mmCIF file of C-alpha atoms in Angstrom:
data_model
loop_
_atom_site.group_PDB
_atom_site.id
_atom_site.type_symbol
_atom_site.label_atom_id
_atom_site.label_comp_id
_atom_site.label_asym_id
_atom_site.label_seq_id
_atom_site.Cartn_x
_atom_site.Cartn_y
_atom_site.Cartn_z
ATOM 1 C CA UNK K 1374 -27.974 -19.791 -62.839
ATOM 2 C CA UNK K 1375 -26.151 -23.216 -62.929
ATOM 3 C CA UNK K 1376 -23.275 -25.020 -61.051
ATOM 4 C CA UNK K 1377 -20.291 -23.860 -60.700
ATOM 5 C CA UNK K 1378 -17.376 -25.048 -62.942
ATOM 6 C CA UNK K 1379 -14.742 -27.384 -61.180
ATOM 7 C CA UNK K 1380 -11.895 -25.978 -59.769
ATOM 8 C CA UNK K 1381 -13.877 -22.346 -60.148
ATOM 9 C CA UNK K 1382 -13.452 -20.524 -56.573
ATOM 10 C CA UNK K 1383 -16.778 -19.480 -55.693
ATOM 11 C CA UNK K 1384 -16.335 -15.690 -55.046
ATOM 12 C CA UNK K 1385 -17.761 -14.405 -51.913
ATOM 13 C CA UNK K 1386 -18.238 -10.750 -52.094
ATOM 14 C CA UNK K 1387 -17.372 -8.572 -48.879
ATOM 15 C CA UNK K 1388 -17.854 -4.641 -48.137
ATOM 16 C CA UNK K 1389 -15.266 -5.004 -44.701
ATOM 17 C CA UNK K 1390 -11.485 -4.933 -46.012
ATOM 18 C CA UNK K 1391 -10.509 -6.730 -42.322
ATOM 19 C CA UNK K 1392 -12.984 -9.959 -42.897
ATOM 20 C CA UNK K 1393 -11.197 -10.298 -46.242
ATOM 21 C CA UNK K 1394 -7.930 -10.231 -44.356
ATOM 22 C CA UNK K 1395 -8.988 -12.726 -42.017
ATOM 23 C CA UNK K 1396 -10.602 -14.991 -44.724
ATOM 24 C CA UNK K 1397 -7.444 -15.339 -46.512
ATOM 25 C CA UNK K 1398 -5.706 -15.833 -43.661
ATOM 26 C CA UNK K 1399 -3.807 -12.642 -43.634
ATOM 27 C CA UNK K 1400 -4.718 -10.776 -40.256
ATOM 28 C CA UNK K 1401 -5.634 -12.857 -37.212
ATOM 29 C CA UNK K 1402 -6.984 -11.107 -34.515
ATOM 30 C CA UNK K 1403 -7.430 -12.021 -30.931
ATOM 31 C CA UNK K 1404 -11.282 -10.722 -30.583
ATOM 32 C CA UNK K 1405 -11.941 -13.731 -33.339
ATOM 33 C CA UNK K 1406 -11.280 -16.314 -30.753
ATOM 34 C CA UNK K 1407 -15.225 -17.115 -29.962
ATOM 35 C CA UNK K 1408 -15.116 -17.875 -34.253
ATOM 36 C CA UNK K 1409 -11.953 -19.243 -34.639
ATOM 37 C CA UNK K 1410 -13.712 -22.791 -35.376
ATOM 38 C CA UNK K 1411 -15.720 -20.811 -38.361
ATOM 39 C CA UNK K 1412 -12.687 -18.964 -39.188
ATOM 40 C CA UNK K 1413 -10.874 -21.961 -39.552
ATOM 41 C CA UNK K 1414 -13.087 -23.585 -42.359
ATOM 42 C CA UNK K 1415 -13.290 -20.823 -44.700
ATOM 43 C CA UNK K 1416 -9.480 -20.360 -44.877
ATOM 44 C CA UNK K 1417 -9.273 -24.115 -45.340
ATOM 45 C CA UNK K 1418 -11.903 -23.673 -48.376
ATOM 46 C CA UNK K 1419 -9.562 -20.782 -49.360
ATOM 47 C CA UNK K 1420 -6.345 -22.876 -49.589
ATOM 48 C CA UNK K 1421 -8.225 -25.488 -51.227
ATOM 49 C CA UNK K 1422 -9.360 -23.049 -53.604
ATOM 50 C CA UNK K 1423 -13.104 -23.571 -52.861
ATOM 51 C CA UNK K 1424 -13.827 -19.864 -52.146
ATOM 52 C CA UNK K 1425 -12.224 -16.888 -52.517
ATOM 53 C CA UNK K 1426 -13.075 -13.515 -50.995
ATOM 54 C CA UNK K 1427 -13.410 -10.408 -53.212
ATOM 55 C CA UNK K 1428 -14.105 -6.592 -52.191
ATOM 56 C CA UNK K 1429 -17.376 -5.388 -52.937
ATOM 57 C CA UNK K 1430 -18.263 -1.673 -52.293
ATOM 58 C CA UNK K 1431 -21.064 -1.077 -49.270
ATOM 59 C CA UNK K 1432 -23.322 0.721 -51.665
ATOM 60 C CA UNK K 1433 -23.562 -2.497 -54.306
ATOM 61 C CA UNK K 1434 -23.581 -5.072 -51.088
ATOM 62 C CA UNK K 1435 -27.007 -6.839 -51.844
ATOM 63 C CA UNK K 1436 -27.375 -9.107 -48.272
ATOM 64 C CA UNK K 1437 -27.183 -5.066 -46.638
ATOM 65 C CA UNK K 1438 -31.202 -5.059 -47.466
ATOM 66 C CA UNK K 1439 -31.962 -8.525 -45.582
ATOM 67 C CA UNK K 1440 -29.501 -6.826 -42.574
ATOM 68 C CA UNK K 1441 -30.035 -3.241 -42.359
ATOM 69 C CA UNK K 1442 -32.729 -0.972 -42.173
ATOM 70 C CA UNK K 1443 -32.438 1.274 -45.830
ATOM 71 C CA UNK K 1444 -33.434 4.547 -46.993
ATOM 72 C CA UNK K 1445 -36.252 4.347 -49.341
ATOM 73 C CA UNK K 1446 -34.080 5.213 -52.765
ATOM 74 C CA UNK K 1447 -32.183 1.856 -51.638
ATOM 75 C CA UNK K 1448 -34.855 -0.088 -50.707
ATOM 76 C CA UNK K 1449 -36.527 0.051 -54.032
ATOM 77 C CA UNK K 1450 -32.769 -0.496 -55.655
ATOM 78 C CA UNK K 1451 -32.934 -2.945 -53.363
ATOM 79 C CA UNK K 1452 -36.356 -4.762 -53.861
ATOM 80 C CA UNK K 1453 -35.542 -4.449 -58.031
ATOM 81 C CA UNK K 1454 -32.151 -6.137 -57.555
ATOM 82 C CA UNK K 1455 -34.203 -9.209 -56.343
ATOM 83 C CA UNK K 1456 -36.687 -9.017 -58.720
ATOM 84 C CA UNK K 1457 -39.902 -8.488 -56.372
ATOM 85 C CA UNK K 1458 -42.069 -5.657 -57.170
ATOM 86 C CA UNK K 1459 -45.472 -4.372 -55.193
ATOM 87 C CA UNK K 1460 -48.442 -5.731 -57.029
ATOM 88 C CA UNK K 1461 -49.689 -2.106 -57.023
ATOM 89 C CA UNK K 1462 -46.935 0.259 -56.613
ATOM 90 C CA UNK K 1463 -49.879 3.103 -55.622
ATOM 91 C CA UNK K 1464 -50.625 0.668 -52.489
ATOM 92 C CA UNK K 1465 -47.025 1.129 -50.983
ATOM 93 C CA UNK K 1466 -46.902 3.998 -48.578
ATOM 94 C CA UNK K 1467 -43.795 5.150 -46.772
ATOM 95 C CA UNK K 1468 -44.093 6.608 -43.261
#
């Protein structure tokens, strides 16, 4: 893994075009006002070059498996993407 270089952006990958927008600063929108505050620091870490917001497609989004409920093909995409495997795979039964 490591630290990340100086003056690297740390890239923040996102599957919803509109939370890129508003990230960069690009699109405000008057529903954001009760996370303006939020809002607010990650376009100042954008201008300062901090961060930086990059499009990921849904089906590669990794943080969907800690959020949503999957389908059992992407669950075990999933479960190898972070490495953790059943001790006995026979053991694992799907309902």
């Amino acid at each position: 893994c490591g630290l990340r270089k100086p003056n690297v952006p740390m890239t923040v990958w996102e599957d919803n075009q509109a939370c890129i927008q508003m990230g960069h600063n690009l699109r405000g929108s008057m529903a954001a006002k009760h996370y303006q505050l939020r809002l607010r620091f990650l376009n100042e870490h954008v201008w300062e070059n901090n961060i930086e917001f990059a499009k990921i497609d849904t089906k590669d989004q990794l943080s969907d498996g800690f959020t949503k409920a999957l389908p059992i093909q992407p669950f075990r995409e999933f479960r190898g993407n972070m490495m953790v495997n059943p001790k006995d795979p026979s053991s694992v039964t799907i309902s």
